[in-house]
Amino acid sequence: MIIGAGGLVLALGGFALLLLVLLELRHRLRPRSPLRLEPGDWQLRREDGQLQVQLQIKLVNSHARQEVMIPQIWATPTVLSSQAVDDVDLRVHVRQQQPHGKTRADGYWQVPIVKAHQPMAACVELELHGQDLRKLQALWLEIGWLAYGPFGHLQQRHGLVVPLAKPAVEPQPVWQQGQGYQVLPLSTHLLSWLDDPLQVLKRYALPHVRPGDVVAIAETPLAVMQG
């Protein structure tokens, strides 16, 4: 049997289309967990030689009918700084928050069953000890959990930045001259999912804004603050 060039191209095109369909089906039919992470309120307390961070989180079951168990949850922090951090001692605890504010003092993890459209609350507590903690800029916090349900066992994770320091607002900033306009670049802290865009603009831009000014923010930091 002889196949012409046109028939060969048609056969290859059909094979490529079939391959794309199979890849799409594999992506859509693969097991997935309906849990998603939502950060809540957080607090930063600074004392002599010590930093304490408390972060409220929720694992929300977005499925309409499915129930999911969470046998395990953990947090892995990484210190971000412009200097060496070998002298920084870091401890992390993840505490489950039961309904009505009840928690176990021994830290034992009671495996919860998260019903459809319901959240499971937890608190991530971090303690940092060191001689000079002012050099620390932020924490990269990766939160992972094990989900169990009709999809089997699945590990999930989500990361976010926890700011530990914020630059002071310049009392007399230096404007840069353009062609018919002036530009004032503003430095902020390392922005994260925990930041509110409006509050960031109020802190860093509001002291310098004058009538007729245009305040611009790039798409990337805005997307980061939106999670």
Coordinates of C-alpha atoms in Angstrom, one line a residue:
M1 CA 0.0 0.0 0.0
I2 CA 1.3 3.4 -1.0
I3 CA 0.4 6.5 1.1
G4 CA 1.0 9.9 -0.5
A5 CA 2.5 12.9 1.3
G6 CA -1.0 14.4 1.9
G7 CA -2.3 11.1 3.5
L8 CA 0.8 10.9 5.7
V9 CA 0.3 14.4 7.0
L10 CA -3.4 13.7 7.6
A11 CA -2.6 10.5 9.5
L12 CA 0.0 12.3 11.6
G13 CA -2.4 15.1 12.3
G14 CA -5.1 12.6 13.5
F15 CA -2.6 10.9 15.7
A16 CA -1.5 14.2 17.3
L17 CA -5.2 15.1 17.9
L18 CA -5.8 11.8 19.5
L19 CA -2.8 12.3 21.7
L20 CA -3.9 15.7 22.8
V21 CA -7.4 14.3 23.7
L22 CA -5.8 11.5 25.7
L23 CA -3.6 14.0 27.6
E24 CA -6.6 16.2 28.3
L25 CA -8.7 13.3 29.6
R26 CA -5.8 12.1 31.8
H27 CA -5.6 15.6 33.3
R28 CA -9.4 15.9 33.9
L29 CA -9.9 12.3 35.2
R30 CA -6.9 12.2 37.6
P31 CA -7.7 12.0 41.3
R32 CA -7.9 15.3 43.0
S33 CA -8.7 16.7 46.4
P34 CA -11.4 19.4 46.8
L35 CA -9.5 21.0 49.7
R36 CA -8.1 24.5 49.3
L37 CA -6.1 26.6 51.7
E38 CA -7.3 30.0 52.9
P39 CA -5.1 32.1 55.2
G40 CA -6.7 34.1 58.0
D41 CA -5.6 36.6 60.6
W42 CA -2.0 36.6 61.7
Q43 CA 0.0 38.3 64.5
L44 CA 3.7 39.1 64.9
R45 CA 5.1 39.7 68.4
R46 CA 8.6 40.9 68.9
E47 CA 10.6 40.7 72.1
D48 CA 14.3 40.7 73.1
G49 CA 15.9 38.0 71.1
Q50 CA 12.6 36.4 70.1
L51 CA 9.9 36.6 67.4
Q52 CA 6.6 34.9 67.6
V53 CA 4.2 34.4 64.6
Q54 CA 0.7 33.1 64.8
L55 CA -1.1 32.4 61.6
Q56 CA -4.7 31.2 61.3
I57 CA -5.5 28.9 58.3
K58 CA -8.5 27.1 57.0
L59 CA -8.7 24.0 54.8
V60 CA -12.0 24.4 53.0
N61 CA -13.8 21.5 51.3
S62 CA -15.1 23.0 48.1
H63 CA -17.0 19.8 47.0
A64 CA -20.8 19.8 47.0
R65 CA -21.2 16.2 48.4
Q66 CA -17.8 14.7 49.2
E67 CA -16.4 14.3 52.7
V68 CA -12.6 14.5 53.2
M69 CA -10.4 13.3 56.1
I70 CA -7.2 15.2 57.0
P71 CA -4.9 12.7 58.8
Q72 CA -1.9 15.0 58.9
I73 CA -0.9 18.7 58.4
W74 CA 2.5 20.2 58.6
A75 CA 4.4 23.5 58.0
T76 CA 7.9 23.9 56.7
P77 CA 9.4 27.5 57.2
T78 CA 12.4 29.0 55.5
V79 CA 14.0 32.2 56.8
L80 CA 14.6 34.9 54.2
S81 CA 17.3 37.5 54.9
S82 CA 20.1 39.5 53.3
Q83 CA 22.5 38.0 55.8
A84 CA 23.5 34.6 57.2
V85 CA 20.8 33.0 59.4
D86 CA 22.9 30.2 60.9
D87 CA 22.4 31.6 64.4
V88 CA 18.6 31.7 64.2
D89 CA 16.7 28.9 66.0
L90 CA 13.3 28.3 64.6
R91 CA 10.5 26.1 66.0
V92 CA 7.1 25.5 64.4
H93 CA 3.9 24.0 65.8
V94 CA 0.6 23.3 64.0
R95 CA -2.4 23.2 66.3
Q96 CA -5.8 21.9 65.4
Q97 CA -8.7 24.2 66.4
Q98 CA -11.8 22.3 67.3
P99 CA -15.2 23.9 67.2
H100 CA -16.1 26.3 70.1
G101 CA -12.4 27.1 70.4
K102 CA -11.3 23.8 72.1
T103 CA -7.8 22.6 71.5
R104 CA -5.8 19.7 72.9
A105 CA -3.0 20.8 75.2
D106 CA -0.8 17.7 74.2
G107 CA -0.9 18.7 70.5
Y108 CA -2.4 15.3 69.5
W109 CA -3.9 15.5 66.0
Q110 CA -7.5 14.3 66.0
V111 CA -8.2 13.3 62.4
P112 CA -11.1 15.5 61.3
I113 CA -13.8 14.7 58.7
V114 CA -14.4 17.9 56.7
K115 CA -17.9 17.8 55.3
A116 CA -19.0 19.4 52.0
H117 CA -18.6 23.2 51.9
Q118 CA -17.1 23.2 55.4
P119 CA -13.7 24.3 56.7
M120 CA -11.2 22.9 59.1
A121 CA -9.3 25.5 61.2
A122 CA -5.8 25.3 62.4
C123 CA -3.2 27.6 63.8
V124 CA 0.5 27.7 62.7
E125 CA 2.8 29.0 65.5
L126 CA 6.4 29.9 64.9
E127 CA 9.1 30.9 67.4
L128 CA 12.4 32.4 66.2
H129 CA 15.3 33.0 68.6
G130 CA 18.6 34.7 67.8
Q131 CA 20.9 37.6 68.7
D132 CA 19.9 40.0 65.9
L133 CA 16.5 39.2 64.5
R134 CA 16.1 42.7 62.9
K135 CA 18.0 41.3 59.9
L136 CA 15.2 38.9 59.0
Q137 CA 13.0 40.1 56.2
A138 CA 10.4 37.3 55.9
L139 CA 9.5 33.7 56.2
W140 CA 8.7 31.4 53.3
L141 CA 6.1 29.1 54.8
E142 CA 5.1 25.9 53.0
I143 CA 2.0 24.3 54.4
G144 CA 1.3 20.7 53.5
W145 CA -1.4 18.2 54.3
L146 CA -2.5 14.7 53.6
A147 CA -6.1 14.4 52.3
Y148 CA -8.0 11.1 52.3
G149 CA -11.3 10.4 50.5
P150 CA -12.9 8.7 47.5
F151 CA -9.8 9.8 45.5
G152 CA -7.4 7.9 47.8
H153 CA -4.5 9.5 49.7
L154 CA -3.2 12.7 48.2
Q155 CA -0.6 15.1 49.5
Q156 CA -1.2 18.8 48.9
R157 CA 0.7 21.9 49.7
H158 CA 0.5 25.7 49.4
G159 CA 3.1 28.3 50.2
L160 CA 3.0 31.9 51.3
V161 CA 5.3 34.6 52.5
V162 CA 5.1 35.9 56.1
P163 CA 6.7 39.4 56.3
L164 CA 8.9 40.0 59.4
A165 CA 10.0 43.6 58.6
K166 CA 8.6 46.6 56.8
P167 CA 10.7 49.5 55.5
A168 CA 10.1 52.9 57.0
V169 CA 8.2 55.4 54.8
E170 CA 10.6 58.0 53.3
P171 CA 9.8 61.5 54.8
Q172 CA 11.3 63.3 51.8
P173 CA 11.4 61.0 48.8
V174 CA 13.5 61.7 45.7
W175 CA 11.3 62.1 42.6
Q176 CA 12.8 61.1 39.2
Q177 CA 12.3 63.5 36.3
G178 CA 10.7 62.3 33.1
Q179 CA 9.5 64.0 29.9
G180 CA 6.7 66.1 31.2
Y181 CA 6.2 64.1 34.4
Q182 CA 7.8 62.9 37.6
V183 CA 8.1 59.4 38.9
L184 CA 8.5 58.2 42.5
P185 CA 9.3 54.4 42.8
L186 CA 8.2 53.2 46.2
S187 CA 9.9 50.3 48.0
T188 CA 7.7 48.0 50.0
H189 CA 8.2 44.9 52.2
L190 CA 8.1 41.5 50.5
L191 CA 4.5 41.3 49.6
S192 CA 2.5 38.1 50.1
W193 CA -0.9 36.5 50.2
L194 CA -1.3 38.0 53.7
D195 CA -1.2 41.6 52.4
D196 CA -4.2 43.7 51.4
P197 CA -3.6 45.8 48.3
L198 CA -5.5 48.8 49.6
Q199 CA -3.6 48.8 52.9
V200 CA -0.3 48.5 51.1
L201 CA -1.1 51.6 49.0
K202 CA -2.2 53.5 52.0
R203 CA 1.0 52.7 53.9
Y204 CA 3.5 53.4 51.1
A205 CA 1.8 55.7 48.6
L206 CA -0.7 57.8 50.6
P207 CA 1.9 60.0 52.4
H208 CA 3.2 61.2 49.0
V209 CA 0.1 61.4 46.8
R210 CA -0.9 64.8 45.6
P211 CA -4.0 65.9 43.6
G212 CA -3.7 64.7 40.0
D213 CA -1.2 62.0 40.7
V214 CA -1.6 58.5 39.2
V215 CA -0.7 55.5 41.5
A216 CA 0.3 52.4 39.6
I217 CA 0.9 48.9 40.9
A218 CA 2.3 46.0 38.8
E219 CA 0.3 42.9 37.9
T220 CA 2.7 40.5 39.6
P221 CA 2.6 41.8 43.2
L222 CA -1.1 42.3 42.8
A223 CA -1.5 38.7 41.8
V224 CA 0.7 37.6 44.7
M225 CA -1.5 39.5 47.2
Q226 CA -4.6 37.9 45.7
G227 CA -3.2 34.4 46.3

